[in-house]
Short mmCIF file of C-alpha atoms and ligand atoms in Angstrom, two decimals:
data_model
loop_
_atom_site.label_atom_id
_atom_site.label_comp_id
_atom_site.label_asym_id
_atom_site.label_seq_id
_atom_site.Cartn_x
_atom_site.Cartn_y
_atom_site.Cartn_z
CA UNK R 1 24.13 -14.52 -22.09
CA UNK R 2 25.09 -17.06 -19.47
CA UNK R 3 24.77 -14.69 -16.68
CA UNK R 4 21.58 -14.62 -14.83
CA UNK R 5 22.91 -10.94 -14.50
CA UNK R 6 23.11 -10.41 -18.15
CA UNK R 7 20.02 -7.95 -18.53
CA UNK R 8 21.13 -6.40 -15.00
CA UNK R 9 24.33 -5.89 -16.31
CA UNK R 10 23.03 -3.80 -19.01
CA UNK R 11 21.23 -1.40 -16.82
CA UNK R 12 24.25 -0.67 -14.56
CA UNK R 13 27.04 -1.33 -16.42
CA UNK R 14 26.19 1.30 -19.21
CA UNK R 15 24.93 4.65 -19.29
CA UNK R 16 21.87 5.98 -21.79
CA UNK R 17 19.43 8.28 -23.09
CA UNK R 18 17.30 7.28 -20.04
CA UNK R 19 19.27 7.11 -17.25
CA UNK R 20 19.02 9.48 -14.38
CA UNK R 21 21.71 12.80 -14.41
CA UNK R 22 24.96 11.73 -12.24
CA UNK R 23 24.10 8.05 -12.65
CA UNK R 24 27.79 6.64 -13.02
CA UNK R 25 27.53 3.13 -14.68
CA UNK R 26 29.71 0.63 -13.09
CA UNK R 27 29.71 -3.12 -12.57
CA UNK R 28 30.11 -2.47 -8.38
CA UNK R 29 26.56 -1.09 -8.73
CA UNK R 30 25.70 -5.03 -9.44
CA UNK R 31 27.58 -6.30 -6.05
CA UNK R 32 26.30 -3.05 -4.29
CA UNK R 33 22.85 -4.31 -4.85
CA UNK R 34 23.29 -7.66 -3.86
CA UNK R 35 24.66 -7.03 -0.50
CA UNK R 36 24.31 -3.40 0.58
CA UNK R 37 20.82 -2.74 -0.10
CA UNK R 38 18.63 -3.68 2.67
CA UNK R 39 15.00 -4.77 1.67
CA UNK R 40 12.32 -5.53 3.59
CA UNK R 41 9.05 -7.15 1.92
CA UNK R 42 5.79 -7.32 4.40
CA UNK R 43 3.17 -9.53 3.09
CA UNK R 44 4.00 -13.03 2.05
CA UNK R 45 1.28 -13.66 0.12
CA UNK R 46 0.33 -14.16 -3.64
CA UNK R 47 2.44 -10.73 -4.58
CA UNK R 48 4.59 -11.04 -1.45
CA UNK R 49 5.88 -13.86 -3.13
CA UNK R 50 6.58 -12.63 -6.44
CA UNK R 51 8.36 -9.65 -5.04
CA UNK R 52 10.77 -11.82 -3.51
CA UNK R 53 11.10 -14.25 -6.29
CA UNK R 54 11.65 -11.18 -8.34
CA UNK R 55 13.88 -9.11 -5.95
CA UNK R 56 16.20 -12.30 -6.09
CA UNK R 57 16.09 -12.51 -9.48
CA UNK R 58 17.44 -9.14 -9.99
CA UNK R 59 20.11 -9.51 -7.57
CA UNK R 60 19.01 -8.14 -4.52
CA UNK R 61 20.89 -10.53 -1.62
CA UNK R 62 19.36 -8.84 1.27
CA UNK R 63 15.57 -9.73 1.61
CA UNK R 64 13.55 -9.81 4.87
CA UNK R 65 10.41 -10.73 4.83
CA UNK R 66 7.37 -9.95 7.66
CA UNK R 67 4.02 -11.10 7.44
CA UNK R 68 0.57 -11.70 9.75
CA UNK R 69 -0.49 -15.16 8.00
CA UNK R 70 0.12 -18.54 10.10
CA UNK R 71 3.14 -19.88 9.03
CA UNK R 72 2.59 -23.47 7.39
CA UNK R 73 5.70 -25.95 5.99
CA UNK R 74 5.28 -25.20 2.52
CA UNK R 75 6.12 -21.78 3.79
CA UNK R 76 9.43 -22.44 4.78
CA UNK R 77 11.90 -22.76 2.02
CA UNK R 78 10.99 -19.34 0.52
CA UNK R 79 11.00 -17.73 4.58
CA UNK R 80 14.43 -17.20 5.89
CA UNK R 81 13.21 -15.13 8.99
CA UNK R 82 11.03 -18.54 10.36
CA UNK R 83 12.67 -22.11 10.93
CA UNK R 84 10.83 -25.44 11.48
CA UNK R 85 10.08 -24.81 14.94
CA UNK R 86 7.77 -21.70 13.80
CA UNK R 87 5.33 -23.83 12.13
CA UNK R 88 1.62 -22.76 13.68
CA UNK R 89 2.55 -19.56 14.77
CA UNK R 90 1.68 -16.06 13.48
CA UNK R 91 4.75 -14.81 11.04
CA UNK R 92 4.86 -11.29 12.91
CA UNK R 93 4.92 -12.59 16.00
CA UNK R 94 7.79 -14.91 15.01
CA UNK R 95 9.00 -11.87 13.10
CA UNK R 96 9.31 -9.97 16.06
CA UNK R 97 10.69 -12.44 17.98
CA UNK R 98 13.67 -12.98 15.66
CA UNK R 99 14.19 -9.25 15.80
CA UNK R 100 14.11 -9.48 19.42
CA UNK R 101 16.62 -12.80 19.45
CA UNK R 102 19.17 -11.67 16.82
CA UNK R 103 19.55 -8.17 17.80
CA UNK R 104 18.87 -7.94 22.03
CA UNK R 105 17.02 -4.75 22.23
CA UNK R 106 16.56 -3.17 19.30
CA UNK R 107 13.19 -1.28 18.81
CA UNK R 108 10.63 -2.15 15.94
CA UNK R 109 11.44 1.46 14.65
CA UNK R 110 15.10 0.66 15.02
CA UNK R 111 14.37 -2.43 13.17
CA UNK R 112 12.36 -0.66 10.16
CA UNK R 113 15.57 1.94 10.60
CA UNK R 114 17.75 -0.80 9.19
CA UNK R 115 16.42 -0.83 5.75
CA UNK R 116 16.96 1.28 3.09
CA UNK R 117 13.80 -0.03 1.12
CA UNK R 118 10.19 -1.20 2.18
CA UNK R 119 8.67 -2.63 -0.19
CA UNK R 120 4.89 -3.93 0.93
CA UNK R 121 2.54 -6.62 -1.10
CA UNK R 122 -0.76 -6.39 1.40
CA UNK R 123 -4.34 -7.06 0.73
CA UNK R 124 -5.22 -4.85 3.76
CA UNK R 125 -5.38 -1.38 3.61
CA UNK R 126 -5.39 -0.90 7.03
CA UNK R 127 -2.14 -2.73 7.37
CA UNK R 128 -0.85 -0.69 3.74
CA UNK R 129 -1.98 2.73 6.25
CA UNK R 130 0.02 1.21 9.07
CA UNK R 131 3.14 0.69 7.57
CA UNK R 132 3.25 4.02 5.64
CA UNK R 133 2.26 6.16 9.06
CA UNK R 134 5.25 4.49 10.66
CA UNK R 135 7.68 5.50 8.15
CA UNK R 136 6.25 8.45 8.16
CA UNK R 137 7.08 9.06 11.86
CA UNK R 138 10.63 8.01 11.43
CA UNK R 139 11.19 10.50 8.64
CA UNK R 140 12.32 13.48 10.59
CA UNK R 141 11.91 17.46 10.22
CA UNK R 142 14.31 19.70 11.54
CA UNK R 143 12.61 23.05 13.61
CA UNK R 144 11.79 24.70 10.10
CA UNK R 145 10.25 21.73 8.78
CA UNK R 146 13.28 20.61 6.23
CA UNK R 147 13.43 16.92 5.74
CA UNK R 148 16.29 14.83 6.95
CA UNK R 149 16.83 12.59 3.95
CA UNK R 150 18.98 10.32 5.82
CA UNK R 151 15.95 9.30 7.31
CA UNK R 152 13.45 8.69 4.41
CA UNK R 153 12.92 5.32 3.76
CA UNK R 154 11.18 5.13 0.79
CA UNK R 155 8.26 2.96 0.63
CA UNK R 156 7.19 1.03 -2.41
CA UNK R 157 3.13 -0.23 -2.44
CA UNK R 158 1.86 -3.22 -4.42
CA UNK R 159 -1.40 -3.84 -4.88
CA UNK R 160 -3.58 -6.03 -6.98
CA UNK R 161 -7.29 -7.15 -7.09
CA UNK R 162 -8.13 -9.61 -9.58
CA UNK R 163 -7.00 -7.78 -12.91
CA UNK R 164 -5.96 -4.57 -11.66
CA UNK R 165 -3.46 -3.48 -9.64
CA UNK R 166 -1.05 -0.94 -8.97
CA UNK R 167 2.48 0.21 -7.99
CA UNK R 168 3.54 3.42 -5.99
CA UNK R 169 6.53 4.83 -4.74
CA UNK R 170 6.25 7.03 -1.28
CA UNK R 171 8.52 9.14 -0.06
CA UNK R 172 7.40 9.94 3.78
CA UNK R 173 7.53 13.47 4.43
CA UNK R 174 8.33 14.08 0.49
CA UNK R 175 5.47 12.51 -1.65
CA UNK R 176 1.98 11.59 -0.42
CA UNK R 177 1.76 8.72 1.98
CA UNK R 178 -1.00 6.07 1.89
CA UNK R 179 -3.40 8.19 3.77
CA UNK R 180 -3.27 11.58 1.88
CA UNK R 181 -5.04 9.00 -1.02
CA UNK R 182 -6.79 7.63 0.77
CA UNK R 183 -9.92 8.67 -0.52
CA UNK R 184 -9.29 6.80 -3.85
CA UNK R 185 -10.02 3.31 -2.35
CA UNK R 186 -13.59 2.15 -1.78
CA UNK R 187 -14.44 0.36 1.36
CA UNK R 188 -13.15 -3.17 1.21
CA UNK R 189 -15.55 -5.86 0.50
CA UNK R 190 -13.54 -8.79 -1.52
CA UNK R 191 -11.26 -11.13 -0.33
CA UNK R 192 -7.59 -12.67 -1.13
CA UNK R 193 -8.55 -16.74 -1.49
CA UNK R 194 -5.12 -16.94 0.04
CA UNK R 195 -6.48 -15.07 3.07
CA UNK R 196 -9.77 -17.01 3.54
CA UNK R 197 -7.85 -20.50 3.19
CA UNK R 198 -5.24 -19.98 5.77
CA UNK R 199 -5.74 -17.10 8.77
CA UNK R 200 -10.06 -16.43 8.49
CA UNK R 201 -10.66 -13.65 10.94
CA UNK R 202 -14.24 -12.10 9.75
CA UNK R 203 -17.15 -13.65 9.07
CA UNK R 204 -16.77 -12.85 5.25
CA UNK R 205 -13.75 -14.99 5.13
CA UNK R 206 -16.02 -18.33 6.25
CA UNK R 207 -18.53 -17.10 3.60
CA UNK R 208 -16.09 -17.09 0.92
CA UNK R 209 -14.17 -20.29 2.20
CA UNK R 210 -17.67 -22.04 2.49
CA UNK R 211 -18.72 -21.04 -1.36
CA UNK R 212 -15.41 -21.23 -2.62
CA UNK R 213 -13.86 -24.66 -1.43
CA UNK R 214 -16.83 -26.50 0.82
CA UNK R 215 -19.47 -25.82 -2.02
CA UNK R 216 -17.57 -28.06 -4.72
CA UNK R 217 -16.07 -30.38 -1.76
CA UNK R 218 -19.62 -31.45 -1.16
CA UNK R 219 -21.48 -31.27 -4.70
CA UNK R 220 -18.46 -31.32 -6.68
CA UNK R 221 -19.03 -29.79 -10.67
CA UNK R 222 -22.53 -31.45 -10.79
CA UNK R 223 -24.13 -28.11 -9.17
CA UNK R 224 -23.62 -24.85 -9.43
CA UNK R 225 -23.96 -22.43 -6.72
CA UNK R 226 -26.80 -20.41 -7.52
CA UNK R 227 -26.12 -16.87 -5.95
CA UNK R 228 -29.89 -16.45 -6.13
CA UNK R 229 -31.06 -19.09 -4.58
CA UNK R 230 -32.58 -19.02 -0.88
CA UNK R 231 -31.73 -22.62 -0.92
CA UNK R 232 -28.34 -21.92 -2.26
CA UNK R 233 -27.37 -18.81 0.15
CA UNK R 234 -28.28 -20.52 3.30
CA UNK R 235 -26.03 -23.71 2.49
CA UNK R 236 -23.26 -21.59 2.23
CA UNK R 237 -24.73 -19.67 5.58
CA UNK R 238 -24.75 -22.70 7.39
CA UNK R 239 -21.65 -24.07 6.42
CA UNK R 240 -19.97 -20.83 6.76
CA UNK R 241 -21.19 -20.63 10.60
CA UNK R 242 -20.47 -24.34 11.27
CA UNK R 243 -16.35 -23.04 10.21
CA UNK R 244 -16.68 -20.05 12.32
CA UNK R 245 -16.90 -21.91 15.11
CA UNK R 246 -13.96 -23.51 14.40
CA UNK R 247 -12.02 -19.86 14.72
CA UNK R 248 -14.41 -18.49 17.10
CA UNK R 249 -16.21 -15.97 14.45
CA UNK R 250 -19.44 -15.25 14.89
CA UNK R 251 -21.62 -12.95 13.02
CA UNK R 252 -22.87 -14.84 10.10
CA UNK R 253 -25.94 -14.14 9.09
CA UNK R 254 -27.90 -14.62 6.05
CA UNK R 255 -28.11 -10.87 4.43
CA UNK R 256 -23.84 -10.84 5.06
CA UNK R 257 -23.40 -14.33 3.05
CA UNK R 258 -25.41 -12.75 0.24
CA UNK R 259 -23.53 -9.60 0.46
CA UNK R 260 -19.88 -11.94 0.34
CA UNK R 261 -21.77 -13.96 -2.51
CA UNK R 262 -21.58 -11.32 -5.11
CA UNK R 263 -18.29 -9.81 -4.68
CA UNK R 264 -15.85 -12.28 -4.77
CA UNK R 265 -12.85 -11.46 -6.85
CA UNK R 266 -10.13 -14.14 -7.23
CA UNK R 267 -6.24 -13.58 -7.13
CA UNK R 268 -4.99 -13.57 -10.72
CA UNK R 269 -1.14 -14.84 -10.91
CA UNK R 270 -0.37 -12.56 -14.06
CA UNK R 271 -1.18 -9.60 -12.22
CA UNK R 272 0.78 -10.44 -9.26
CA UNK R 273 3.73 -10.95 -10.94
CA UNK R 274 3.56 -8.03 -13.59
CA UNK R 275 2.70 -5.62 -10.22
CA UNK R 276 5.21 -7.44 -8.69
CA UNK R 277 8.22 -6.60 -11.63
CA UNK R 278 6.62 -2.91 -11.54
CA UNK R 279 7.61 -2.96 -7.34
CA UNK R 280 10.89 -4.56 -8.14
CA UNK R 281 11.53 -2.15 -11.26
CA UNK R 282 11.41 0.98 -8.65
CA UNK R 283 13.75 -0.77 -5.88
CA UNK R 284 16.24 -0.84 -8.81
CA UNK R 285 16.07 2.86 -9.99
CA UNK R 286 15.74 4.27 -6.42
CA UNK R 287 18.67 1.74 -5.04
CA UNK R 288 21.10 2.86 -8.02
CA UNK R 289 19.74 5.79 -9.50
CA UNK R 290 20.02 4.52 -13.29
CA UNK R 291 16.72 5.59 -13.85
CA UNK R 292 14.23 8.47 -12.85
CA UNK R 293 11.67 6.30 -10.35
CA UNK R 294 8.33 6.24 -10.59
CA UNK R 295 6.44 9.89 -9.76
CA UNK R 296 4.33 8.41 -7.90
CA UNK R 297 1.39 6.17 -9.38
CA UNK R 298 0.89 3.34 -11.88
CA UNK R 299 -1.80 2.09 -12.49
CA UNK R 300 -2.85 -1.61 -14.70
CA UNK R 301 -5.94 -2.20 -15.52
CA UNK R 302 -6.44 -5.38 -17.51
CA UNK R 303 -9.61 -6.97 -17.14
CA UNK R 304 -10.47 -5.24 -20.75
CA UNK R 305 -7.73 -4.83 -22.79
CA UNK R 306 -3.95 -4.01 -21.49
CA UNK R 307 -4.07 -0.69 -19.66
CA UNK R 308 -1.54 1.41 -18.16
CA UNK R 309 -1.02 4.94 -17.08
CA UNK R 310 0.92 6.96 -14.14
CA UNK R 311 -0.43 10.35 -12.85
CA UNK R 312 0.91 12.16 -9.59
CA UNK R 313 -1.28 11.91 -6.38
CA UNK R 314 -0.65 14.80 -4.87
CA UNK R 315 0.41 15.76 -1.14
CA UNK R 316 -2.33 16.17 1.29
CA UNK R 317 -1.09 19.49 3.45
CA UNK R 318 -4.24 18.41 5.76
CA UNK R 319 -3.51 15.24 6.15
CA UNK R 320 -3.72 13.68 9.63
CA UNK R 321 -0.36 11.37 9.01
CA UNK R 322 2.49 13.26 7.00
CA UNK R 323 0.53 16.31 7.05
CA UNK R 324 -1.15 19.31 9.84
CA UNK R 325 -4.75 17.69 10.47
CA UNK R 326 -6.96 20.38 12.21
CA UNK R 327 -10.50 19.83 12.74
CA UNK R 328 -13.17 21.58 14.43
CA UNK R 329 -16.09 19.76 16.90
CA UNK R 330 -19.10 21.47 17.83
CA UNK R 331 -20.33 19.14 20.48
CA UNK R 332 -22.40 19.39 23.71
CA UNK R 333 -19.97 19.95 26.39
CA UNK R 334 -22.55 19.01 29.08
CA UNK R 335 -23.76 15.53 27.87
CA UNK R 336 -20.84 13.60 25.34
CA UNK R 337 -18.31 12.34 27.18
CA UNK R 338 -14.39 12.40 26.65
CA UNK R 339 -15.11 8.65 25.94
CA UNK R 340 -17.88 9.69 23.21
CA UNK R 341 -15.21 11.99 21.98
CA UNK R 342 -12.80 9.96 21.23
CA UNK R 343 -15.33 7.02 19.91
CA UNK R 344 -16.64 9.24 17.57
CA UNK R 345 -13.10 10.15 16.73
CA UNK R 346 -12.53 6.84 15.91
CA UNK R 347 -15.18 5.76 13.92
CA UNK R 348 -14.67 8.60 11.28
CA UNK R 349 -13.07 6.69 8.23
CA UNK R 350 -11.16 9.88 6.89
CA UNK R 351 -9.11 10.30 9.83
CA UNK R 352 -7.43 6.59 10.39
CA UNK R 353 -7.41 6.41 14.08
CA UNK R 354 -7.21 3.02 15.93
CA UNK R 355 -6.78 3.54 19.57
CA UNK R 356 -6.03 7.38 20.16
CA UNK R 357 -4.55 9.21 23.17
CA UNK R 358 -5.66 12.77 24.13
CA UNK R 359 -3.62 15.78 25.48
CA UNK R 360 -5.34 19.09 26.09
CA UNK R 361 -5.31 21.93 27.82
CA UNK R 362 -1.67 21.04 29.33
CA UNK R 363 -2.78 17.80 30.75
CA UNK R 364 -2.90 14.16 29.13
CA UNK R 365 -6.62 13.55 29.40
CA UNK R 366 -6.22 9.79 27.92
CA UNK R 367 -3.20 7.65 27.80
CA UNK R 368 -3.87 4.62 25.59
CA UNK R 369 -0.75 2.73 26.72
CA UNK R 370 1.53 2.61 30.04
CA UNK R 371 0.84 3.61 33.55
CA UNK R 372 -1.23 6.94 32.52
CA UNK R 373 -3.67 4.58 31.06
CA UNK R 374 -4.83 3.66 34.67
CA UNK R 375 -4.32 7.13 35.87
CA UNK R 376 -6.56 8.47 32.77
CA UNK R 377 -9.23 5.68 32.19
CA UNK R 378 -11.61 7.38 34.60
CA UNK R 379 -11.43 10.57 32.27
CA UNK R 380 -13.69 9.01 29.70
CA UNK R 381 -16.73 9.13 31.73
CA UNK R 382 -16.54 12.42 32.55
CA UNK R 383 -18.38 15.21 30.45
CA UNK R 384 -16.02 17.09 28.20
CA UNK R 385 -17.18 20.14 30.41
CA UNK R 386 -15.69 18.43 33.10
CA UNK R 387 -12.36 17.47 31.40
CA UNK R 388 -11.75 20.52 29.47
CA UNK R 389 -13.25 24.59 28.30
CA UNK R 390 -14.88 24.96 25.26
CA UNK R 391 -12.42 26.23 22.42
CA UNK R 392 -9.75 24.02 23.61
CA UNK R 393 -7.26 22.29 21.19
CA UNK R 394 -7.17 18.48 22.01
CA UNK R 395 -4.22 16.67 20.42
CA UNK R 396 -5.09 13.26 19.22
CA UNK R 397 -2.58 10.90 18.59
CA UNK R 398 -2.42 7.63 17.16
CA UNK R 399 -0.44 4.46 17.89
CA UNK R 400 -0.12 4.28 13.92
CA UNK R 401 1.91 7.74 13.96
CA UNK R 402 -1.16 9.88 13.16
CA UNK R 403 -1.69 13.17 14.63
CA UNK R 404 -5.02 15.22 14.46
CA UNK R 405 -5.69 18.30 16.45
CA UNK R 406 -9.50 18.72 17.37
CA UNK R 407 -10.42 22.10 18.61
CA UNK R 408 -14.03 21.39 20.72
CA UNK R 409 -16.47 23.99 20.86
CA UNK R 410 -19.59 23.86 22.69
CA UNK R 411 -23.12 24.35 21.53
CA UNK R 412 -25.10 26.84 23.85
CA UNK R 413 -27.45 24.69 25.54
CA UNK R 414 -30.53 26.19 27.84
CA UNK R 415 -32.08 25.44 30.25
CA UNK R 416 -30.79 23.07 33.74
CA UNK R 417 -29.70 19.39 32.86
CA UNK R 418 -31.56 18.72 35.85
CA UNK R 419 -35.33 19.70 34.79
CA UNK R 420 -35.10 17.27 31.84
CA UNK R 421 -36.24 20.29 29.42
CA UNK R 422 -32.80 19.70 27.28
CA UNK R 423 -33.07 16.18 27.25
ZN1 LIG S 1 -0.18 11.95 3.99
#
């Protein structure tokens, strides 16, 4: 019992009922874990955290950890990627920089390359999207579309909200990615107190700060904040601008604070660390195979009663990251613009695009990045009529990996765009 191994031990030293076919149980498995398995957590936060504490715990000796958040002295004993020097500076910056430092030249995809595990604790979706579109991209096909397992890193996503949360295991290429569910979370509107503390970058983050920590700082337990209160709301309004000018946000007004005001939802400790020894659970099974892992969902749900179930989210053929995305635009090839295009591209939530480059008709028509950007730039104030036919495929794709191929058709318009009449 002495061991802090002993219930380890027991998984991989003996075989069972349970454990996967060809799973040979041997006490290597134990040393295998703790120094040939790379891991890398992203998110340091209130389940980043327990993932590490618990990926230690269970033996796993080789950890790296990536995050966004400033890095702060209290961070640094439980951070072996930032020394004392970091303090101030932005943990992916630092991140990359160590990358950069320890291994001359090596790529961020190289650098993802070296792991055999990712697992990710984020409160962002759009950084949960990012990181499963990149290993997505490094999971390669051969020409008939077969997977190259030896370059699927699996991908394990943690994810918690007051008293829910959830645990999934990816496989890019195999299983659905991030995006091909993407559907099945709401638009965000609550905040990690963690987050609001520490790195505010939207206005809701000096709304919640302002009700959550100024509030009591300045009336203490003798009054409560009264959500429905005009007196109430612009207190926190006020005070929530005055701390946005600290960061330089701007944007607070007094229908946005009353929005923040009602949907706070707190981080709950029990549910980071039960998500968190779900995450760890998985690295286990998939790193030694003594288990079947996880296919591909759990789900907790505890804010009434102790729930739990898994299901199978399945593939999305059509989706614009792991899958063929084709779309179809009827647009006016005589008035939007490439620039409108792509805008409009952009702002439709299903497809995930950040900052997009176009190819079509045999010729880049936008370069996001490098010396085409220049080149291209003018491109976006032309009329698509100028740029390409109608019925041409445009391929879209993504700095975050994804591809979408928009086929534009134009409407039949009458009349002269000089007489005004189709204005
Ligand atoms: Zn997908």
């Amino acid at each position: 019992m002495d061991s802090p191994f002993f219930d380890l031990d027991h998984l991989l030293t003996r075989s069972g009922p349970f454990a996967n076919a060809g799973f040979e149980a041997c006490v290597e498995l134990r040393e295998f874990v703790h120094s040939s398995v790379r891991v890398l957590v992203i998110g340091a936060g209130g389940l980043g955290c327990e993932l590490l504490h618990s990926l230690a715990k269970s033996g796993f000796g080789e950890l790296e950890v990536i995050d966004m958040d400033t890095i702060d002295v209290s961070n640094l004993n439980r951070q072996f990627l930032f020394r004392a020097a970091d303090v101030g500076k932005y943990k992916a910056d630092v991140a990359a920089a160590f990358v950069e430092a320890r291994c001359p030249g090596v790529s961020d995809d190289a650098f993802y390359r070296s792991f055999n595990l990712i697992i990710a604790g984020l409160d962002s979706i759009k950084a949960r999207s990012w990181i499963s579109a990149k290993l997505v991209s490094l999971a390669a096909t051969d020409a008939s579309g077969a997977v190259d397992m030896s370059t699927v890193i699996p991908l394990i996503d943690g994810g918690t909200e007051a008293f829910k949360g959830q645990a999934r295991v990816m496989l890019p290429r195999i299983s659905a990615c991030f995006q091909c569910s993407i559907s099945a979370f709401p638009p965000q509107r609550a905040f990690q107190l963690c987050t609001i503390a520490n790195t505010p970058r939207k206005p809701e983050h000096c709304i919640a700060y302002a009700m959550n920590v100024l509030w009591e700082a300045e009336f203490g337990s003798d009054r409560v904040l009264d959500k429905d209160s005009v007196e109430d709301v612009t207190w926190v309004m006020t005070a929530a601008a005055a701390r946005g000018a600290e960061y330089g946000i701007t944007g607070i007004t007094y229908q946005l604070t009353q929005g923040v005001m009602k949907n706070i939802i707190p981080a709950i400790a029990s549910t980071n660390a039960l998500i968190a020894g779900a995450c760890v659970l998985e690295a286990i099974k998939i790193a030694t195979n003594c288990a079947s892992y996880l296919d591909n969902w759990f789900m907790y749900i505890g804010d009434s009663g102790i729930n739990t179930r898994t299901f199978a989210w399945e593939r999305d053929e059509s989706c614009s990251v792991c899958g063929l995305c084709r779309i179809t635009k009827v647009v006016s090839g005589r008035f939007m613009t490439l620039g409108e295009l792509r805008s409009s591209l952009v702002d439709d939530a299903a497809l995930q695009l950040v900052s997009p480059s176009l190819r079509g008709g045999g010729k880049t028509l936008y370069m996001e990045t490098g010396p085409l950007k220049k080149l291209t730039q003018a491109n976006l104030d032309k009329t698509l009529s100028e740029v390409v036919s109608s019925g041409t495929e445009i391929s879209v794709t993504d700095a975050n990996g994804a591809v979408v191929l928009v086929t534009v058709v134009f409407e039949e318009e009458e009349g002269d765009a000089g007489d005004g009449a189709a204005v």
